[in-house]
Amino acid sequence: MPRSQAPASASAAARRCSPSAPSCPTDGDASESWNGRRALTNRRNMEKGTDMRKLGLIGGTGPESTIIYYREITDGVRRRLGRDRFPHLSIESLDVFEVLDFCKRDDHAGLVDYLARGIADLASAGAEFAAFTGITPHVVFDEVARRSPIPIVSMLDMSLRYAADRHYGRVALLGTGPTMDGDFFQRPFRSHGIDVVTPDDEDRRYIAKAIETELEYGIVRPTTQKTLRDIAVRLAERRHAEAIVLGCTELPLAFDGIDLPVDVMDVMRIHVDALIDRIVGE
């Protein structure tokens, strides 16, 4: 497998998507139902003079990033097309605190059920493909993808491709507790020869608390910004990270306008660009 493409388990390959893949096959009645909705959506789009695909977003994980996804995708599509057109999309807003609670209890089966129901609702609303607006739900991405009647575009896959294309050898990961403490983000990067380092225990607790008690509510305090920057600088200087990964879609709020001595990987921005590609068929 090329270094710039993230690995996928064989069981989830049929549902995992990249921007270049026009569709992912599914089986049984769910496939027939989805294909029927897709054909209807495509026919309606053709009647309107556009062949844009309909995206479904799992939002609310958290609300601030969902707002950014919506704004950046709609504006990005209009700019990409060079004319006044906005894409059709649906948002199923879930609860980020329920997601985090599932992770804290290690109840991955419950989290899969919770997210899979949201994806099914998006498919019923006519979405042709879907995406999470947070990276923490990717802890069970493969399991949800196996149950999904529509393709899901992985934020993790797109981030790995971005890092590999830039030949990073080591990156530093900031994110929620489950993202920094788990292995779902680090594992595919390691398999492609990219080392992933995380902050020490005290700094991880600080970042997780700042996300849950401030950033999820759209609160950005200057003292928090300074502390987060100091953590990132230490990772660059002491752990020799070549890039800082903003591995939570709320973290860009805190790093907006902040200069760092190394590159910044904004996983949300990377993901949004891939979703725009897929909407317009590039």
Tab-separated table of N, CA and C in Angstrom, residues 151-245:
chain	number	residue	atom	x	y	z
A	151	PRO	N	-20.986	5.227	2.517
A	151	PRO	CA	-19.558	5.386	2.814
A	151	PRO	C	-19.322	6.482	3.853
A	152	ILE	N	-18.278	6.320	4.646
A	152	ILE	CA	-17.869	7.328	5.620
A	152	ILE	C	-16.442	7.748	5.290
A	153	VAL	N	-16.208	9.045	5.174
A	153	VAL	CA	-14.871	9.565	4.865
A	153	VAL	C	-14.130	9.797	6.171
A	154	SER	N	-13.017	9.119	6.351
A	154	SER	CA	-12.279	9.131	7.603
A	154	SER	C	-11.371	10.346	7.731
A	155	MET	N	-11.504	11.056	8.840
A	155	MET	CA	-10.603	12.164	9.148
A	155	MET	C	-9.184	11.649	9.372
A	156	LEU	N	-9.062	10.485	9.961
A	156	LEU	CA	-7.760	9.911	10.247
A	156	LEU	C	-7.020	9.537	8.960
A	157	ASP	N	-7.724	8.931	8.020
A	157	ASP	CA	-7.106	8.577	6.743
A	157	ASP	C	-6.569	9.807	6.024
A	158	MET	N	-7.381	10.860	6.008
A	158	MET	CA	-6.965	12.073	5.304
A	158	MET	C	-5.771	12.732	5.998
A	159	SER	N	-5.730	12.677	7.330
A	159	SER	CA	-4.619	13.257	8.074
A	159	SER	C	-3.330	12.476	7.834
A	160	LEU	N	-3.434	11.162	7.795
A	160	LEU	CA	-2.260	10.339	7.520
A	160	LEU	C	-1.717	10.611	6.127
A	161	ARG	N	-2.605	10.721	5.172
A	161	ARG	CA	-2.162	11.027	3.800
A	161	ARG	C	-1.428	12.371	3.762
A	162	TYR	N	-1.974	13.360	4.464
A	162	TYR	CA	-1.361	14.688	4.514
A	162	TYR	C	0.040	14.606	5.108
A	163	ALA	N	0.185	13.900	6.234
A	163	ALA	CA	1.486	13.802	6.898
A	163	ALA	C	2.495	13.040	6.049
A	164	ALA	N	2.049	11.959	5.420
A	164	ALA	CA	2.944	11.166	4.596
A	164	ALA	C	3.410	11.944	3.366
A	165	ASP	N	2.506	12.709	2.773
A	165	ASP	CA	2.874	13.508	1.603
A	165	ASP	C	3.941	14.544	1.940
A	166	ARG	N	3.992	14.963	3.198
A	166	ARG	CA	4.985	15.963	3.620
A	166	ARG	C	6.203	15.323	4.267
A	167	HIS	N	6.236	14.003	4.265
A	167	HIS	CA	7.402	13.234	4.731
A	167	HIS	C	7.767	13.537	6.178
A	168	TYR	N	6.749	13.744	7.016
A	168	TYR	CA	7.018	13.917	8.436
A	168	TYR	C	7.525	12.600	9.021
A	169	GLY	N	8.515	12.700	9.893
A	169	GLY	CA	9.002	11.518	10.586
A	169	GLY	C	8.459	11.406	11.993
A	170	ARG	N	8.098	12.544	12.585
A	170	ARG	CA	7.540	12.559	13.937
A	170	ARG	C	6.578	13.729	14.078
A	171	VAL	N	5.412	13.449	14.638
A	171	VAL	CA	4.414	14.499	14.896
A	171	VAL	C	3.992	14.402	16.348
A	172	ALA	N	3.499	15.503	16.889
A	172	ALA	CA	2.990	15.544	18.261
A	172	ALA	C	1.483	15.696	18.231
A	173	LEU	N	0.794	14.852	18.960
A	173	LEU	CA	-0.661	14.793	18.924
A	173	LEU	C	-1.265	15.460	20.152
A	174	LEU	N	-2.146	16.435	19.914
A	174	LEU	CA	-2.966	17.040	20.956
A	174	LEU	C	-4.420	16.676	20.677
A	175	GLY	N	-5.204	16.429	21.714
A	175	GLY	CA	-6.599	16.076	21.484
A	175	GLY	C	-7.316	15.798	22.789
A	176	THR	N	-8.471	15.154	22.695
A	176	THR	CA	-9.207	14.746	23.884
A	176	THR	C	-8.442	13.630	24.592
A	177	GLY	N	-8.877	13.315	25.813
A	177	GLY	CA	-8.245	12.228	26.534
A	177	GLY	C	-8.235	10.918	25.764
A	178	PRO	N	-9.390	10.466	25.237
A	178	PRO	CA	-9.397	9.210	24.485
A	178	PRO	C	-8.484	9.233	23.261
A	179	THR	N	-8.334	10.382	22.626
A	179	THR	CA	-7.476	10.471	21.444
A	179	THR	C	-6.011	10.389	21.820
A	180	MET	N	-5.597	11.121	22.861
A	180	MET	CA	-4.188	11.102	23.255
A	180	MET	C	-3.811	9.806	23.969
A	181	ASP	N	-4.711	9.268	24.778
A	181	ASP	CA	-4.395	8.081	25.570
A	181	ASP	C	-4.552	6.792	24.771
A	182	GLY	N	-5.385	6.808	23.752
A	182	GLY	CA	-5.648	5.610	22.970
A	182	GLY	C	-4.580	5.347	21.932
A	183	ASP	N	-4.872	4.379	21.079
A	183	ASP	CA	-3.898	3.987	20.057
A	183	ASP	C	-4.469	4.078	18.646
A	184	PHE	N	-5.748	4.446	18.523
A	184	PHE	CA	-6.386	4.405	17.210
A	184	PHE	C	-5.790	5.429	16.251
A	185	PHE	N	-5.307	6.565	16.757
A	185	PHE	CA	-4.659	7.561	15.905
A	185	PHE	C	-3.205	7.180	15.660
A	186	GLN	N	-2.505	6.792	16.692
A	186	GLN	CA	-1.077	6.520	16.592
A	186	GLN	C	-0.753	5.297	15.740
A	187	ARG	N	-1.555	4.257	15.840
A	187	ARG	CA	-1.228	2.983	15.214
A	187	ARG	C	-1.022	3.080	13.700
A	188	PRO	N	-1.956	3.659	12.930
A	188	PRO	CA	-1.725	3.733	11.482
A	188	PRO	C	-0.559	4.640	11.111
A	189	PHE	N	-0.312	5.680	11.896
A	189	PHE	CA	0.842	6.530	11.622
A	189	PHE	C	2.134	5.737	11.799
A	190	ARG	N	2.222	4.967	12.890
A	190	ARG	CA	3.427	4.153	13.116
A	190	ARG	C	3.628	3.157	11.984
A	191	SER	N	2.532	2.572	11.505
A	191	SER	CA	2.662	1.566	10.442
A	191	SER	C	3.186	2.169	9.150
A	192	HIS	N	3.111	3.494	9.034
A	192	HIS	CA	3.644	4.187	7.858
A	192	HIS	C	4.944	4.915	8.177
A	193	GLY	N	5.572	4.533	9.296
A	193	GLY	CA	6.884	5.065	9.619
A	193	GLY	C	6.875	6.457	10.228
A	194	ILE	N	5.734	6.897	10.749
A	194	ILE	CA	5.630	8.222	11.357
A	194	ILE	C	5.421	8.048	12.854
A	195	ASP	N	6.369	8.538	13.649
A	195	ASP	CA	6.273	8.444	15.095
A	195	ASP	C	5.291	9.496	15.612
A	196	VAL	N	4.452	9.114	16.577
A	196	VAL	CA	3.492	10.031	17.180
A	196	VAL	C	3.804	10.147	18.663
A	197	VAL	N	4.105	11.369	19.110
A	197	VAL	CA	4.358	11.602	20.530
A	197	VAL	C	3.204	12.409	21.107
A	198	THR	N	2.996	12.250	22.406
A	198	THR	CA	1.933	12.983	23.106
A	198	THR	C	2.532	13.693	24.314
A	199	PRO	N	1.830	14.670	24.860
A	199	PRO	CA	2.333	15.375	26.049
A	199	PRO	C	2.436	14.438	27.254
A	200	ASP	N	3.114	14.914	28.302
A	200	ASP	CA	3.190	14.117	29.529
A	200	ASP	C	1.824	14.089	30.207
A	201	ASP	N	1.715	13.297	31.274
A	201	ASP	CA	0.408	13.070	31.912
A	201	ASP	C	-0.260	14.365	32.353
A	202	GLU	N	0.502	15.243	32.990
A	202	GLU	CA	-0.078	16.489	33.494
A	202	GLU	C	-0.593	17.357	32.359
A	203	ASP	N	0.190	17.459	31.291
A	203	ASP	CA	-0.237	18.270	30.152
A	203	ASP	C	-1.426	17.646	29.437
A	204	ARG	N	-1.471	16.318	29.363
A	204	ARG	CA	-2.629	15.664	28.741
A	204	ARG	C	-3.895	15.966	29.516
A	205	ARG	N	-3.805	15.915	30.836
A	205	ARG	CA	-4.993	16.223	31.654
A	205	ARG	C	-5.426	17.673	31.454
A	206	TYR	N	-4.463	18.569	31.344
A	206	TYR	CA	-4.795	19.984	31.146
A	206	TYR	C	-5.507	20.175	29.808
A	207	ILE	N	-4.987	19.575	28.755
A	207	ILE	CA	-5.585	19.727	27.421
A	207	ILE	C	-7.003	19.153	27.405
A	208	ALA	N	-7.166	17.961	27.971
A	208	ALA	CA	-8.485	17.328	27.981
A	208	ALA	C	-9.499	18.187	28.735
A	209	LYS	N	-9.082	18.739	29.876
A	209	LYS	CA	-9.995	19.581	30.654
A	209	LYS	C	-10.333	20.863	29.908
A	210	ALA	N	-9.329	21.466	29.251
A	210	ALA	CA	-9.583	22.698	28.496
A	210	ALA	C	-10.582	22.454	27.372
A	211	ILE	N	-10.492	21.312	26.725
A	211	ILE	CA	-11.423	20.995	25.646
A	211	ILE	C	-12.832	20.813	26.202
A	212	GLU	N	-12.961	20.023	27.283
A	212	GLU	CA	-14.287	19.682	27.804
A	212	GLU	C	-14.976	20.844	28.499
A	213	THR	N	-14.205	21.729	29.159
A	213	THR	CA	-14.830	22.779	29.970
A	213	THR	C	-14.814	24.154	29.319
A	214	GLU	N	-14.020	24.316	28.251
A	214	GLU	CA	-13.950	25.619	27.594
A	214	GLU	C	-14.261	25.528	26.101
A	215	LEU	N	-13.418	24.828	25.379
A	215	LEU	CA	-13.514	24.874	23.912
A	215	LEU	C	-14.820	24.287	23.394
A	216	GLU	N	-15.334	23.245	24.050
A	216	GLU	CA	-16.610	22.673	23.608
A	216	GLU	C	-17.747	23.685	23.695
A	217	TYR	N	-17.579	24.704	24.518
A	217	TYR	CA	-18.594	25.750	24.678
A	217	TYR	C	-18.221	27.021	23.902
A	218	GLY	N	-17.147	26.954	23.114
A	218	GLY	CA	-16.726	28.114	22.347
A	218	GLY	C	-15.978	29.145	23.173
A	219	ILE	N	-15.529	28.759	24.380
A	219	ILE	CA	-14.791	29.667	25.256
A	219	ILE	C	-13.300	29.535	24.964
A	220	VAL	N	-12.643	30.663	24.684
A	220	VAL	CA	-11.199	30.668	24.427
A	220	VAL	C	-10.575	31.719	25.332
A	221	ARG	N	-9.914	31.272	26.390
A	221	ARG	CA	-9.282	32.186	27.330
A	221	ARG	C	-7.813	32.399	26.950
A	222	PRO	N	-7.327	33.636	27.025
A	222	PRO	CA	-5.917	33.906	26.698
A	222	PRO	C	-4.940	33.063	27.513
A	223	THR	N	-5.252	32.819	28.787
A	223	THR	CA	-4.352	32.004	29.599
A	223	THR	C	-4.296	30.562	29.092
A	224	THR	N	-5.446	30.062	28.631
A	224	THR	CA	-5.476	28.711	28.074
A	224	THR	C	-4.685	28.658	26.771
A	225	GLN	N	-4.864	29.657	25.925
A	225	GLN	CA	-4.098	29.717	24.681
A	225	GLN	C	-2.600	29.683	24.947
A	226	LYS	N	-2.158	30.482	25.920
A	226	LYS	CA	-0.723	30.539	26.232
A	226	LYS	C	-0.216	29.183	26.720
A	227	THR	N	-0.980	28.540	27.595
A	227	THR	CA	-0.551	27.247	28.123
A	227	THR	C	-0.495	26.194	27.025
A	228	LEU	N	-1.508	26.176	26.154
A	228	LEU	CA	-1.513	25.219	25.050
A	228	LEU	C	-0.335	25.466	24.111
A	229	ARG	N	-0.035	26.736	23.862
A	229	ARG	CA	1.123	27.046	23.022
A	229	ARG	C	2.409	26.560	23.685
A	230	ASP	N	2.550	26.782	24.988
A	230	ASP	CA	3.755	26.339	25.697
A	230	ASP	C	3.924	24.824	25.601
A	231	ILE	N	2.815	24.095	25.712
A	231	ILE	CA	2.875	22.634	25.592
A	231	ILE	C	3.350	22.244	24.193
A	232	ALA	N	2.794	22.899	23.178
A	232	ALA	CA	3.169	22.589	21.795
A	232	ALA	C	4.642	22.896	21.542
A	233	VAL	N	5.127	24.018	22.065
A	233	VAL	CA	6.531	24.388	21.874
A	233	VAL	C	7.447	23.364	22.540
A	234	ARG	N	7.087	22.906	23.728
A	234	ARG	CA	7.905	21.887	24.402
A	234	ARG	C	7.966	20.606	23.590
A	235	LEU	N	6.854	20.223	23.001
A	235	LEU	CA	6.844	19.011	22.179
A	235	LEU	C	7.739	19.171	20.951
A	236	ALA	N	7.751	20.366	20.388
A	236	ALA	CA	8.599	20.623	19.225
A	236	ALA	C	10.073	20.644	19.608
A	237	GLU	N	10.393	21.294	20.719
A	237	GLU	CA	11.793	21.494	21.079
A	237	GLU	C	12.401	20.311	21.826
A	238	ARG	N	11.622	19.677	22.716
A	238	ARG	CA	12.175	18.594	23.539
A	238	ARG	C	11.926	17.211	22.948
A	239	ARG	N	10.816	17.082	22.231
A	239	ARG	CA	10.487	15.767	21.644
A	239	ARG	C	10.756	15.746	20.153
A	240	HIS	N	11.223	16.853	19.615
A	240	HIS	CA	11.638	16.969	18.204
A	240	HIS	C	10.504	16.656	17.222
A	241	ALA	N	9.297	17.087	17.571
A	241	ALA	CA	8.163	16.916	16.651
A	241	ALA	C	8.297	17.889	15.486
A	242	GLU	N	8.034	17.387	14.283
A	242	GLU	CA	8.119	18.220	13.081
A	242	GLU	C	6.810	18.938	12.789
A	243	ALA	N	5.737	18.502	13.431
A	243	ALA	CA	4.433	19.140	13.259
A	243	ALA	C	3.595	18.884	14.496
A	244	ILE	N	2.729	19.828	14.814
A	244	ILE	CA	1.774	19.681	15.912
A	244	ILE	C	0.426	19.338	15.303
A	245	VAL	N	-0.121	18.199	15.702
A	245	VAL	CA	-1.413	17.754	15.183
A	245	VAL	C	-2.519	18.262	16.098
